[in-house]
Short mmCIF file of C-alpha atoms in Angstrom, two decimals:
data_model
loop_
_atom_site.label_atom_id
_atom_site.label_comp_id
_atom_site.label_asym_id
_atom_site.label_seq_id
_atom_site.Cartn_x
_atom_site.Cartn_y
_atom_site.Cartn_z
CA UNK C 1 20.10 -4.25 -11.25
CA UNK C 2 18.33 -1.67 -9.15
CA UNK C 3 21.19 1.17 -10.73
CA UNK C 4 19.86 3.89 -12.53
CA UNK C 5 23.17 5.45 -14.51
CA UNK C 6 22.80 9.14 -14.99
CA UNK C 7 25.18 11.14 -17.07
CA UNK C 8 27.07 13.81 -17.92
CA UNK C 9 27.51 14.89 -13.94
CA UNK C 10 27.46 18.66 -15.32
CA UNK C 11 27.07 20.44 -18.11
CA UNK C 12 27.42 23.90 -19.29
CA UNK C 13 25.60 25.51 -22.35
CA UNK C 14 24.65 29.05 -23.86
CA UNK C 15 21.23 30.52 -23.81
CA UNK C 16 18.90 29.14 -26.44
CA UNK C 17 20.94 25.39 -26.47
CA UNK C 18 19.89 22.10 -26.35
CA UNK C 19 20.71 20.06 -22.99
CA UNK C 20 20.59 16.72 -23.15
CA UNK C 21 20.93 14.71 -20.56
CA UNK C 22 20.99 10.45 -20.42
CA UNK C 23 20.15 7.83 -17.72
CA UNK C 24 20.31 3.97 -18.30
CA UNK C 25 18.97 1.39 -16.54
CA UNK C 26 18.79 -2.43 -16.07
CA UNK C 27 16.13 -3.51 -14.40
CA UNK C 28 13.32 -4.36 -16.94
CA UNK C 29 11.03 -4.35 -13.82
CA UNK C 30 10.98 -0.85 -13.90
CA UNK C 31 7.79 1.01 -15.11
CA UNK C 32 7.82 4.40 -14.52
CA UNK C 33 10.55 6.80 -15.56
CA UNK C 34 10.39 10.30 -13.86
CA UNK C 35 12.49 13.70 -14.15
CA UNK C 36 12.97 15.55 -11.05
CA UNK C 37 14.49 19.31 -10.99
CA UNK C 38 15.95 20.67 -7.99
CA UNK C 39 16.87 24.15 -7.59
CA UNK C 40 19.90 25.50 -4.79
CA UNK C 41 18.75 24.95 -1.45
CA UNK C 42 15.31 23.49 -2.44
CA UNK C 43 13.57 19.74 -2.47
CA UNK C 44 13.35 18.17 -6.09
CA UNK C 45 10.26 18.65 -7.83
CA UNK C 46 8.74 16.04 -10.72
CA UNK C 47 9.29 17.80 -13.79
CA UNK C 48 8.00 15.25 -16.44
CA UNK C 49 7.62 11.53 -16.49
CA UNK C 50 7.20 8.74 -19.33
CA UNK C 51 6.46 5.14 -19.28
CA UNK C 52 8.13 2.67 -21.21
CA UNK C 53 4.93 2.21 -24.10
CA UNK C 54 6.08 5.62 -25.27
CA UNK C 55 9.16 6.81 -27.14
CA UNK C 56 8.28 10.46 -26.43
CA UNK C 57 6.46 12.93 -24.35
CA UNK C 58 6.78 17.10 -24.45
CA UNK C 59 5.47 19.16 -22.03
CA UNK C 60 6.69 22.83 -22.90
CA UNK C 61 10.37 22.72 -23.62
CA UNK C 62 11.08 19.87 -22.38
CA UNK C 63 11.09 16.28 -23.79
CA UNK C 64 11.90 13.01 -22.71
CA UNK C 65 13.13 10.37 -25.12
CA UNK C 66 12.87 6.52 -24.67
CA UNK C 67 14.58 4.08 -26.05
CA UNK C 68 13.02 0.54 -24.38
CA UNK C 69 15.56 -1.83 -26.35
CA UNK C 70 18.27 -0.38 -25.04
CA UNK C 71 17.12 0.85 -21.86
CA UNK C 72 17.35 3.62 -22.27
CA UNK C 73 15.74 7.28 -21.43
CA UNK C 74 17.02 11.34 -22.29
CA UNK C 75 16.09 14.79 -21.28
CA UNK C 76 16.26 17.25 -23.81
CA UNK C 77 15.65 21.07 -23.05
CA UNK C 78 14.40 23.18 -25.94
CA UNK C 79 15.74 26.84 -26.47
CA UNK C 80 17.13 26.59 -22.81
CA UNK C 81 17.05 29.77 -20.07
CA UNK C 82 19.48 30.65 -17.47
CA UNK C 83 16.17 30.11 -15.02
CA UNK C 84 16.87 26.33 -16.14
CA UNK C 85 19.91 25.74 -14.28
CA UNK C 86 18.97 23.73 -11.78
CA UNK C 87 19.60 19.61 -11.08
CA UNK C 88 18.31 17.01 -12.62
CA UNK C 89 17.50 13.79 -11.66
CA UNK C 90 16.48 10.73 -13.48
CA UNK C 91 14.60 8.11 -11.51
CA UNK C 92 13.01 5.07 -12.17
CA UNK C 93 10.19 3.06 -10.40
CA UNK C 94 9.98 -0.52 -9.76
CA UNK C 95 6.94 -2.11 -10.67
CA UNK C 96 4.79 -2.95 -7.75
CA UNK C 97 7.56 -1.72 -5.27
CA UNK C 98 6.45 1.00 -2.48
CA UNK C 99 10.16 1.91 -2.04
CA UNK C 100 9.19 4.33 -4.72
CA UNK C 101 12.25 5.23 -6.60
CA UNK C 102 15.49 4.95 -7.67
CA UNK C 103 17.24 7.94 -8.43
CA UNK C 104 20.04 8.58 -10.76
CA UNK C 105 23.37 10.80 -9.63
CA UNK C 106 22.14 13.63 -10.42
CA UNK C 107 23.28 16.35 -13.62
CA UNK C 108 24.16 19.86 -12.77
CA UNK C 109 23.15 22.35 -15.23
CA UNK C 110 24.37 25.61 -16.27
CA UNK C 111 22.73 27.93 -18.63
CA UNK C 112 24.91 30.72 -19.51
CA UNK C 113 23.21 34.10 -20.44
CA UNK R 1 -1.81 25.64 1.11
CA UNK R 2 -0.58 22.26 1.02
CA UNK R 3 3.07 21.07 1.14
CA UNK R 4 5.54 19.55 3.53
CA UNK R 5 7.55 21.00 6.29
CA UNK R 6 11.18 20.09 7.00
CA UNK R 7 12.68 21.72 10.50
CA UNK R 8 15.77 23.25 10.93
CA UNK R 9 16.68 23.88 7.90
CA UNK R 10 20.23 24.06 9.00
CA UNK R 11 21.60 22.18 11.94
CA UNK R 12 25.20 21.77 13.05
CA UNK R 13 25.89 18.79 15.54
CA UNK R 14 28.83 17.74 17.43
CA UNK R 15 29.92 14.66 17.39
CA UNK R 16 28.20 11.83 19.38
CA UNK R 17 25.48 13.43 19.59
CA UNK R 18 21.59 12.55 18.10
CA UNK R 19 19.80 14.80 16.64
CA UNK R 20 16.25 14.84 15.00
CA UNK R 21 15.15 16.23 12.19
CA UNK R 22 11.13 16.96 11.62
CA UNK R 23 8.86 16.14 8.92
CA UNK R 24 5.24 17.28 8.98
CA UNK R 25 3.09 17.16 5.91
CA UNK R 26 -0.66 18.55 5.32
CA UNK R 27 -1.11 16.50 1.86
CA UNK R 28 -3.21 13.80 4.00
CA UNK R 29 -0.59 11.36 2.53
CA UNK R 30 -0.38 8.04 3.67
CA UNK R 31 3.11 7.27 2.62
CA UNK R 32 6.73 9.59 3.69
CA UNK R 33 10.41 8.97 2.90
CA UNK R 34 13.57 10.12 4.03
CA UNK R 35 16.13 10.79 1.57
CA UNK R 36 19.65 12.07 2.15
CA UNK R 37 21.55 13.69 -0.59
CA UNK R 38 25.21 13.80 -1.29
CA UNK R 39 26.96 15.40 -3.95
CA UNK R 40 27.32 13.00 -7.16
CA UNK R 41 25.38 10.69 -5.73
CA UNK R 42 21.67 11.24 -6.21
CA UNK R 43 19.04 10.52 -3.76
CA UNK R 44 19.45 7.61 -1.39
CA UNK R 45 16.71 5.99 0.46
CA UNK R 46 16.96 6.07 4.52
CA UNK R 47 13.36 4.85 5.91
CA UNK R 48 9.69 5.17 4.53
CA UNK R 49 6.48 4.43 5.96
CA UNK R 50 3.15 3.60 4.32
CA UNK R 51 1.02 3.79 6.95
CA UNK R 52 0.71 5.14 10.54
CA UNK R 53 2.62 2.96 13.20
CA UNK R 54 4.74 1.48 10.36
CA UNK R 55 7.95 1.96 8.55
CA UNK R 56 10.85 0.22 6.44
CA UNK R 57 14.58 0.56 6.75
CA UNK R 58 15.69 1.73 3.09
CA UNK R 59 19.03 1.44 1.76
CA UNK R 60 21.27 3.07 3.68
CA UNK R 61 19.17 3.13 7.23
CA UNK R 62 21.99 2.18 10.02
CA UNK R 63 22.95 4.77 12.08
CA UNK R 64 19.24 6.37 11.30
CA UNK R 65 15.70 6.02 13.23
CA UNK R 66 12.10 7.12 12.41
CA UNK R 67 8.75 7.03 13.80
CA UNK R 68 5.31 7.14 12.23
CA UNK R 69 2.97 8.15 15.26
CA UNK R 70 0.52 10.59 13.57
CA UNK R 71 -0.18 10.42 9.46
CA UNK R 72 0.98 14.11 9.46
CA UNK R 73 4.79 13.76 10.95
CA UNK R 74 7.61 11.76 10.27
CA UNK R 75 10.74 12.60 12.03
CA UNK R 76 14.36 11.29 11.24
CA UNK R 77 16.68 10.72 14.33
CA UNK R 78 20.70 10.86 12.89
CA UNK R 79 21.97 9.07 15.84
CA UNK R 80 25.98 8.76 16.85
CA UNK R 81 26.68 5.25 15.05
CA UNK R 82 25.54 7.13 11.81
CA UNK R 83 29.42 7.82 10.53
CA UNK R 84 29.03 10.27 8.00
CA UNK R 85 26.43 12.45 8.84
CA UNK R 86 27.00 15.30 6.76
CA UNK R 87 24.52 15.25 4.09
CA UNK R 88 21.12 17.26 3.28
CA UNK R 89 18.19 14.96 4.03
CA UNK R 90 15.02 15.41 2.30
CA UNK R 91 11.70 14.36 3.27
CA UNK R 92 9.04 13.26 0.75
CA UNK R 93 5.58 12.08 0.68
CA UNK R 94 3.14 10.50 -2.00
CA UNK R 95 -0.61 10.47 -2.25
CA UNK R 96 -0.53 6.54 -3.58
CA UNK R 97 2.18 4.24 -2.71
CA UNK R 98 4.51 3.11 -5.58
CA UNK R 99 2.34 6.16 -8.07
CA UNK R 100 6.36 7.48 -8.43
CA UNK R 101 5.20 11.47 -7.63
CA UNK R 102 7.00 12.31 -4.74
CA UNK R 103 6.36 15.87 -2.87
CA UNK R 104 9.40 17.17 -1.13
CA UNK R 105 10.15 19.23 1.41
CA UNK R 106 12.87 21.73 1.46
CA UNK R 107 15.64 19.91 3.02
CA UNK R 108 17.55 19.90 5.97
CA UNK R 109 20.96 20.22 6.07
CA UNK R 110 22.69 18.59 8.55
CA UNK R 111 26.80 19.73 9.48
CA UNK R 112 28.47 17.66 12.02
CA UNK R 113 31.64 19.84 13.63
#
C-alpha cells in the first residue's frame, strides 16, 4: 500500500516531443504528489507538485495530470529539449507522516537533438 | 548561499570496513534524511531525524547508523553488516516536517572493492 508504481523505466524521444511519464499509487492516504528531476551525478530536485483536489497544474512546459479515481498521476513535457534528459521521479506523501516520501523507480529520459 | 553538503563525493571501501559519510546543511532545517539510490529502484529511505538528538530507522536501515548531534550535520555510518553497500546515498533536508519539499545534496557514492 505504501508502493508508488512508476513507469516506463526509460524512454527515448526527438526534440520538440511529448514525454509522458505515469506513476500509480494505492494508498488513498496519500496527499501530496511531487516530481523530482535528477540530473547525472547530482541530488534530485522538486520539479512540480499537485495535490489530489486538482486534475492539472503547468508550470512552463511541464504538466502534471491527475486522475484521483483511478489513482492515478502523469508527467507530460511540452516541446521537450535535449537539456531535459534527466530522471524523473514520482513521489507521493503520506498524510500526516514525517517519513516524507515515497518515491517511485525512477524514468530515464532521453531527448534526442 | 544556502544548500547542503554531502562529503566524499566518491568513496571506495574494502570490505569489513565502516565508513561515514557527512551531511551538513545551512538551511536551518530541523528535519534530514538519508536516501540511498540504486538503479531501477528509486529512492529508499535509510534514517531521518526531526529534531536534534533524535532519529528514525527508515526502511531499509540495518547495516546503517546516524547521529543527530548539531541541527546542521547528519552523518551516515555504512557499517560491515550492511551487505550491499554499493549504492549512491543522498542526503536531504526539509524546512517543515511531512511539507514533501525535500533539498538534496549531491550524493555520495559509495564503491565497496
Amino acid at each position: 500500500q505504501q508502493q508508488v508504481k512508476q513507469s516506463p523505466q526509460s524512454l527515448i524521444v526527438q526534440k520538440g516531443g511529448i514525454p509522458i511519464i505515469n506513476c500509480a499509487y494505492e494508498n488513498t492516504a496519500f496527499d501530496y504528489f511531487p516530481w523530482y528531476q535528477q540530473f547525472p551525478g547530482k541530488g534530485p530536485a522538486l520539479l512540480i507538485a499537485i495535490r489530489p483536489d486538482v486534475s492539472e497544474k503547468k508550470e512552463g512546459r511541464f504538466t502534471i495530470s491527475f486522475n484521483k479515481s483511478a489513482k492515478q498521476f502523469s508527467l507530460h513535457i511540452m516541446d521537450s529539449q535535449p537539456g531535459d534528459s534527466a530522471t524523473y521521479f514520482c513521489a507521493a506523501r503520506l498524510s500526516g507522516s514525517a517519513r516524507q516520501l515515497t518515491f517511485g523507480s525512477g524514468t530515464q529520459l532521453t531527448v534526442l537533438p | 548561499d544556502g544548500g547542503i553538503t554531502q562529503s566524499p563525493k566518491y568513496l571506495f571501501r574494502k570490505e569489513g570496513q565502516n565508513v561515514t559519510l557527512s551531511c551538513e546543511q545551512n538551511l536551518n532545517h530541523d528535519a534530514m534524511y538519508w536516501y540511498r539510490q540504486d538503479p531501477g529502484q528509486g529512492l529508499r529511505l535509510i534514517y531521518y531525524s526531526q529534531i536534534v538528538n533524535d532519529f528514525q530507522k527508515g526502511d531499509i536501515a540495518e547495516g546503517y547508523s546516524v547521529s543527530r548531534e548539531k541541527k546542521e550535520s547528519f552523518p551516515l555510518t555504512v557499517t560491515s553488516a550492511q551487505k550491499n553497500p554499493t549504492a549512491f546515498y543522498l542526503c536531504a533536508s526539509t524546512p517543515r516536517t511531512g511539507s514533501g519539499e525535500l533539498f538534496f545534496g549531491e550524493g555520495s557514492r559509495l564503491t565497496v572493492l
